[in-house]
mmCIF file of C-alpha atoms in Angstrom:
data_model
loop_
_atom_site.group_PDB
_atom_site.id
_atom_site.type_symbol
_atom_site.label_atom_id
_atom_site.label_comp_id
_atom_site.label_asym_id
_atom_site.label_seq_id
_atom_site.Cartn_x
_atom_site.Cartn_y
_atom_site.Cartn_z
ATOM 1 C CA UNK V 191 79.051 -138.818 -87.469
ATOM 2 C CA UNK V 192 78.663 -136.934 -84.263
ATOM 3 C CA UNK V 193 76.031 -138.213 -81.534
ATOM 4 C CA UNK V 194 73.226 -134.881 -82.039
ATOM 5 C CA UNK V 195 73.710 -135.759 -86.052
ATOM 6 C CA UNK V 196 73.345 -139.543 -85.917
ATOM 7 C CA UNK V 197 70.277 -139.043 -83.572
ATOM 8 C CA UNK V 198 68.528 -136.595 -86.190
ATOM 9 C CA UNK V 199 69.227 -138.995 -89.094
ATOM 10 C CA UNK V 200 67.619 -142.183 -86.829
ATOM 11 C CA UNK V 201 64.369 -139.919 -86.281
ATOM 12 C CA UNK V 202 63.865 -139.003 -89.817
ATOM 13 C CA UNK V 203 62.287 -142.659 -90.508
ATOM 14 C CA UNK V 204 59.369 -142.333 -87.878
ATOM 15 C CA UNK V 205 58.431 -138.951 -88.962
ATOM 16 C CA UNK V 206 58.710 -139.756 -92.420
ATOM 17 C CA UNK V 207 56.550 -142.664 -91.937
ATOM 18 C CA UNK V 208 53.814 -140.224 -89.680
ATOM 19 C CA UNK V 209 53.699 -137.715 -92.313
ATOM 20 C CA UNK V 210 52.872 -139.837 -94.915
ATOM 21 C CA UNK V 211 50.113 -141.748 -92.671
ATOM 22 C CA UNK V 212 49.036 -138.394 -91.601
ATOM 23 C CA UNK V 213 48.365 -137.924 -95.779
ATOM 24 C CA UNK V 214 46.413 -141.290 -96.086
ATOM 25 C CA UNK V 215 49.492 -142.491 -98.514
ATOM 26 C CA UNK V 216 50.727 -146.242 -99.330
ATOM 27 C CA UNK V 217 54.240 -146.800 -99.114
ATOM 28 C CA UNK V 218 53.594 -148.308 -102.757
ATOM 29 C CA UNK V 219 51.709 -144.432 -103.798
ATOM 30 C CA UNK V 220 54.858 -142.628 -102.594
ATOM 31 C CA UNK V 221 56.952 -145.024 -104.135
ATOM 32 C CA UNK V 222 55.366 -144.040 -107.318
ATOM 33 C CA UNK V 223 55.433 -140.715 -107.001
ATOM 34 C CA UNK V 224 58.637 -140.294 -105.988
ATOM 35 C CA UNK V 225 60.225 -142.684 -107.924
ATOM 36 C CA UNK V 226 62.000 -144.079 -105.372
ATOM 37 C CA UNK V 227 61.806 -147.890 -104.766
ATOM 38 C CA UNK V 228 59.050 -149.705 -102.731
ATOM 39 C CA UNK V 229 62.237 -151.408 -100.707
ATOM 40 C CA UNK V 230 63.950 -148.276 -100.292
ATOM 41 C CA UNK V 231 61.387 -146.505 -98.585
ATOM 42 C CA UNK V 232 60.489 -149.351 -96.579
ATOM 43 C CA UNK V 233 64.283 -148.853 -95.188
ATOM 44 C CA UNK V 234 64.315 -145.562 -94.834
ATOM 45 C CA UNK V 235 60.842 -145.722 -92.399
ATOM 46 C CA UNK V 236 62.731 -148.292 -90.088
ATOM 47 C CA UNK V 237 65.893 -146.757 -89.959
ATOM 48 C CA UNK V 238 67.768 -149.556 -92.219
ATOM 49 C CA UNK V 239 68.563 -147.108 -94.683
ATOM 50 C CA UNK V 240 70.302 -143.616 -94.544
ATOM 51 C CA UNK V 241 68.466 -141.053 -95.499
ATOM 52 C CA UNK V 242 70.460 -138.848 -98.577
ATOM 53 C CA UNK V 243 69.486 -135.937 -100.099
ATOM 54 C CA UNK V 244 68.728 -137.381 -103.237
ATOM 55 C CA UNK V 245 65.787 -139.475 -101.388
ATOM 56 C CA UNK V 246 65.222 -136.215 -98.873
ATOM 57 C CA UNK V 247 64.381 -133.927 -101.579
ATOM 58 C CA UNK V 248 61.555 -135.984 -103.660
ATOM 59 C CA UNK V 249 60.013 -137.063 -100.102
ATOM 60 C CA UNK V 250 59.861 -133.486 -99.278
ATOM 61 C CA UNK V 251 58.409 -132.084 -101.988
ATOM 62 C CA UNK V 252 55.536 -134.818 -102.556
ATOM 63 C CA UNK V 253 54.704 -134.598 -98.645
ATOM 64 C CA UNK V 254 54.859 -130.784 -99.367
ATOM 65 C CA UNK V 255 56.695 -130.174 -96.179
ATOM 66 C CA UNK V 256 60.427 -128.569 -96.386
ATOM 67 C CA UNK V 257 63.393 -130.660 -95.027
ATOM 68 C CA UNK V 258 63.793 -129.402 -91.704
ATOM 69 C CA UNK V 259 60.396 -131.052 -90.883
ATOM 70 C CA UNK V 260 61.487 -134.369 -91.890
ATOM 71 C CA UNK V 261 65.214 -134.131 -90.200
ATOM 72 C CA UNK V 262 63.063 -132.053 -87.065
ATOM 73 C CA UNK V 263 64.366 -128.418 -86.903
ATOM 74 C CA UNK V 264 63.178 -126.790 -84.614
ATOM 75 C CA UNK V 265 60.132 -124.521 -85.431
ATOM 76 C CA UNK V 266 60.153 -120.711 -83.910
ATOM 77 C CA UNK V 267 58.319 -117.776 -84.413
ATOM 78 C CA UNK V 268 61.298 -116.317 -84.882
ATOM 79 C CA UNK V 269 60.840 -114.793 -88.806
ATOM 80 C CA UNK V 270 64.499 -115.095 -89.341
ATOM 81 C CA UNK V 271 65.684 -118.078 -91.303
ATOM 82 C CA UNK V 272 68.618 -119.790 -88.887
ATOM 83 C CA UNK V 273 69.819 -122.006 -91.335
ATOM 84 C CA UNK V 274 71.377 -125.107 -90.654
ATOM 85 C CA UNK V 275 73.467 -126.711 -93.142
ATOM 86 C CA UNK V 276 72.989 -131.110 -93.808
ATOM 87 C CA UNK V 277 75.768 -132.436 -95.657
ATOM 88 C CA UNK V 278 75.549 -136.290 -97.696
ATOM 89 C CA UNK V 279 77.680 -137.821 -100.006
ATOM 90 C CA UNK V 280 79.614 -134.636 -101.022
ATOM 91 C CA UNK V 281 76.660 -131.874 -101.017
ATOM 92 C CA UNK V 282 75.788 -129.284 -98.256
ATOM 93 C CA UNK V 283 72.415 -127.644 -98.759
ATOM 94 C CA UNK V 284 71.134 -124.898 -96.896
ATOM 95 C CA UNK V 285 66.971 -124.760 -96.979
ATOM 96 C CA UNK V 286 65.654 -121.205 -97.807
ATOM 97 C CA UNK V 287 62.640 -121.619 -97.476
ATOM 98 C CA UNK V 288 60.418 -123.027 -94.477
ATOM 99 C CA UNK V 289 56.944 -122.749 -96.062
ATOM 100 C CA UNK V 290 55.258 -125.887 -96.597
ATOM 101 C CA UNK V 291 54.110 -126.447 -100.393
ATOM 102 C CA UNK V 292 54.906 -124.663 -103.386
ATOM 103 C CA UNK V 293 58.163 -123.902 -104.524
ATOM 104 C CA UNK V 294 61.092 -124.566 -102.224
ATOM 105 C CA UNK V 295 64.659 -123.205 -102.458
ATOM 106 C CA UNK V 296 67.460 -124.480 -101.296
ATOM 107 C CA UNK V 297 71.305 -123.545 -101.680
ATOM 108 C CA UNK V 298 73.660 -126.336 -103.289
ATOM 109 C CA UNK V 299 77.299 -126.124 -102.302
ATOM 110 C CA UNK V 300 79.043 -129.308 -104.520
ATOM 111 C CA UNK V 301 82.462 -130.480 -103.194
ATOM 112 C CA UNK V 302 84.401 -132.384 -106.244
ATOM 113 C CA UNK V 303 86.301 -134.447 -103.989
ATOM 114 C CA UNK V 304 83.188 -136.736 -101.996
ATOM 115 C CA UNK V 305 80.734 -136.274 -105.156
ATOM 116 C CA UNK V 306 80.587 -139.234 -107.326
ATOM 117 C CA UNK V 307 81.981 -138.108 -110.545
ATOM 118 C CA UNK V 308 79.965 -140.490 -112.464
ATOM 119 C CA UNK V 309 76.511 -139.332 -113.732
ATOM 120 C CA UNK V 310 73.539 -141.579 -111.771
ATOM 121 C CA UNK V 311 70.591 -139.926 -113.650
ATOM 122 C CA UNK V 312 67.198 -140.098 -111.189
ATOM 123 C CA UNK V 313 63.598 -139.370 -112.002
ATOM 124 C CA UNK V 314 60.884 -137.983 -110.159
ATOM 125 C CA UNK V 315 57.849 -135.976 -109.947
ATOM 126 C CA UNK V 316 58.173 -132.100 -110.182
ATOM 127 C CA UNK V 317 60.138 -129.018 -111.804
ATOM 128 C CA UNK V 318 63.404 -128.027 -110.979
ATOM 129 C CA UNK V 319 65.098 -124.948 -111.647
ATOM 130 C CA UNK V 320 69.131 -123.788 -110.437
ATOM 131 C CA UNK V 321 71.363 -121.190 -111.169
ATOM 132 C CA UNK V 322 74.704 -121.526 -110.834
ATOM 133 C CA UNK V 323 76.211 -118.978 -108.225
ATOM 134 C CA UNK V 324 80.313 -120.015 -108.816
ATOM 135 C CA UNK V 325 82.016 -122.928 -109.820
ATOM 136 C CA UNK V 326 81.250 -124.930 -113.085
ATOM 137 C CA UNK V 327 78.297 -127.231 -113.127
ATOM 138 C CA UNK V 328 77.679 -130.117 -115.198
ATOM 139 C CA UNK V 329 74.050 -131.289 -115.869
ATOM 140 C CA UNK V 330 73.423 -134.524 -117.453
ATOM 141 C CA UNK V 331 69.324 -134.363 -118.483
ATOM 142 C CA UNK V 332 67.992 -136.830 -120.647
ATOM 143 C CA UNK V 333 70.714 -137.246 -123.456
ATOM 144 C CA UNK V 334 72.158 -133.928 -123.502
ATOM 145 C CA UNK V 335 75.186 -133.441 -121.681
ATOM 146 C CA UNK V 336 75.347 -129.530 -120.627
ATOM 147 C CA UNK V 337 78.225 -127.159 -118.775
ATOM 148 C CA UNK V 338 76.597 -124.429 -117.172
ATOM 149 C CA UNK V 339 79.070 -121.031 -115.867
ATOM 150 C CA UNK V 340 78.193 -118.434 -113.447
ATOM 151 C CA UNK V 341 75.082 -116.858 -113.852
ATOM 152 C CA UNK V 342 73.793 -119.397 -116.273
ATOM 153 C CA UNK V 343 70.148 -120.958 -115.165
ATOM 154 C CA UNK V 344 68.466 -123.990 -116.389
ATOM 155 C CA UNK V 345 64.772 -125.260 -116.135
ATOM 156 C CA UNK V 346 63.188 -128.609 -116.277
ATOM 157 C CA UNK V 347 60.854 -131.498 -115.643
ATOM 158 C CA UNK V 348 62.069 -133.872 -113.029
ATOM 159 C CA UNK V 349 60.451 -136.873 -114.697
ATOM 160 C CA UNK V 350 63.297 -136.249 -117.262
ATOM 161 C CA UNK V 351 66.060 -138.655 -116.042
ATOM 162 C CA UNK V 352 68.328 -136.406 -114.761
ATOM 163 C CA UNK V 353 72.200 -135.669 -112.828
ATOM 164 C CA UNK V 354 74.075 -132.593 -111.638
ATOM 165 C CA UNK V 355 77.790 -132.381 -109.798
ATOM 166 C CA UNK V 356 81.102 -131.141 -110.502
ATOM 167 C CA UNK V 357 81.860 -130.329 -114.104
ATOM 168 C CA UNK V 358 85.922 -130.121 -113.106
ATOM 169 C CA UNK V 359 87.971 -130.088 -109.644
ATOM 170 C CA UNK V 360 86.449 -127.144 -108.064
ATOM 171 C CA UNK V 361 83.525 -126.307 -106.088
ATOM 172 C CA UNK V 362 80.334 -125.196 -107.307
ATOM 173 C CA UNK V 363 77.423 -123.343 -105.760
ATOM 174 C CA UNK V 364 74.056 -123.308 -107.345
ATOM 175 C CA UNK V 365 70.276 -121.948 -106.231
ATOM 176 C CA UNK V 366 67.643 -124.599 -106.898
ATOM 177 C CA UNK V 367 63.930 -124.257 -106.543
ATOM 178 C CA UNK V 368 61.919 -127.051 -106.429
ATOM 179 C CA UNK V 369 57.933 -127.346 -107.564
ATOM 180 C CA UNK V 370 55.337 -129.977 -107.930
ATOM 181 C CA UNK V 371 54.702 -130.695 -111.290
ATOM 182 C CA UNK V 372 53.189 -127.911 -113.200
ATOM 183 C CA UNK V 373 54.978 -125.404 -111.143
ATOM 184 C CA UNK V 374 57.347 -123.629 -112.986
ATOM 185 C CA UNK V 375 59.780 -120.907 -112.258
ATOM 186 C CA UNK V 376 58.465 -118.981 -115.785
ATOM 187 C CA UNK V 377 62.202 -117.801 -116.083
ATOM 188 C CA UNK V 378 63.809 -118.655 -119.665
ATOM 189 C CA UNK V 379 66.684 -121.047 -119.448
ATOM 190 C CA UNK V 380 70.294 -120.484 -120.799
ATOM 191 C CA UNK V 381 72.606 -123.393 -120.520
ATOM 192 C CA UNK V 382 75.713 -124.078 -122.661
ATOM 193 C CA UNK V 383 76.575 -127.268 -123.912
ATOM 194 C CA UNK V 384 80.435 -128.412 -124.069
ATOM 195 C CA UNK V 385 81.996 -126.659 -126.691
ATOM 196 C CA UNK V 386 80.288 -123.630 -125.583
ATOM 197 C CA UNK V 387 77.083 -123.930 -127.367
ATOM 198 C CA UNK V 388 74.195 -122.042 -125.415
ATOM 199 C CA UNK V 389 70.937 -123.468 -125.850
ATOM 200 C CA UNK V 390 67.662 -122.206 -124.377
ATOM 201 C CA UNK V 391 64.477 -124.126 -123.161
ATOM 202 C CA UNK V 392 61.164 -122.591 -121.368
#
């Protein structure tokens, strides 16, 4: 990790912990509705732990800021979206979005050989929905155990335990928006389970 990179990853724990006092929130209320642990948090505000995008994202979206406010991109008035790539544990996302609330989108780019191959489903507030760009995805929601192509979408609530990655040794590229919950994309789901199955879900 380069100097500028390790320096934006140390501040992220003192602005994460001033956005959430600006909010009047507990560390035990984000905790909750994040579903990310009491401890982990508590790490993460002095710098212990790493920030990921796996913790990134909920934090985001329940302080209803985008990323680049918690890592501290710089904000213009420049309408043009200069879009700087973060890269963890074998994802790059690019943030399209810089509004604060509502839906955010965000680019996915999955690399097969850093991402753990091994399904870790998480749980959290909100509503998810991605469409795969290229590649093959594999989405593990719940019990069902889905491959998704090109052009194939999928919607659903983030409170369902859930996992995406790699579904062989290629990349994969995928659009996800991300809502609080009750936000949905209103966009009718195809995914196709192994076997080649398609199954639709609102």
């Amino acid at each position: 990790m380069d100097e500028e990179t390790a320096s934006t990853m140390a501040a992220v724990g003192p602005r994460l912990k001033g956005l959430r006092t600006q909010r009047n929130l507990s560390l035990t209320s984000l905790a909750q509705s994040t579903g990310i642990s009491l401890s982990t948090l508590s790490r993460l505000e002095t710098g212990q732990r790493r920030p990921t995008l796996e913790l990134l994202l909920p934090l985001a979206r329940e302080l209803r800021v985008d990323i680049g406010e918690l890592i501290g991109a710089p904000q213009t008035g420049d309408p043009r979206l200069h879009l700087k790539p973060v890269t963890r544990h074998g994802m790059t996302m690019l943030p399209l979005t810089r509004r604060a609330g509502s839906l955010q989108a965000y680019k996915l780019i999955i690399s097969p050989r850093t991402r753990s191959p091994e399904p870790e489903q998480s749980s959290h507030e909100g509503y998810e929905w991605i469409y795969v760009l290229d590649g093959r995805l594999r989405l593990v929601l719940g019990d069902n155990d889905l491959i998704m192509g090109p052009g194939e979408a999928a919607e659903f609530d983030t409170r369902t335990p859930h996992w995406f990655g790699n579904a062989d040794e290629n990349p994969v590229e995928i659009l996800s928006l991300l809502g609080h919950q009750g936000e949905r994309a209103h966009l009718r789901a195809r995914t196709v389970r192994p076997g080649g199955t398609a199954a639709g879900t609102e």
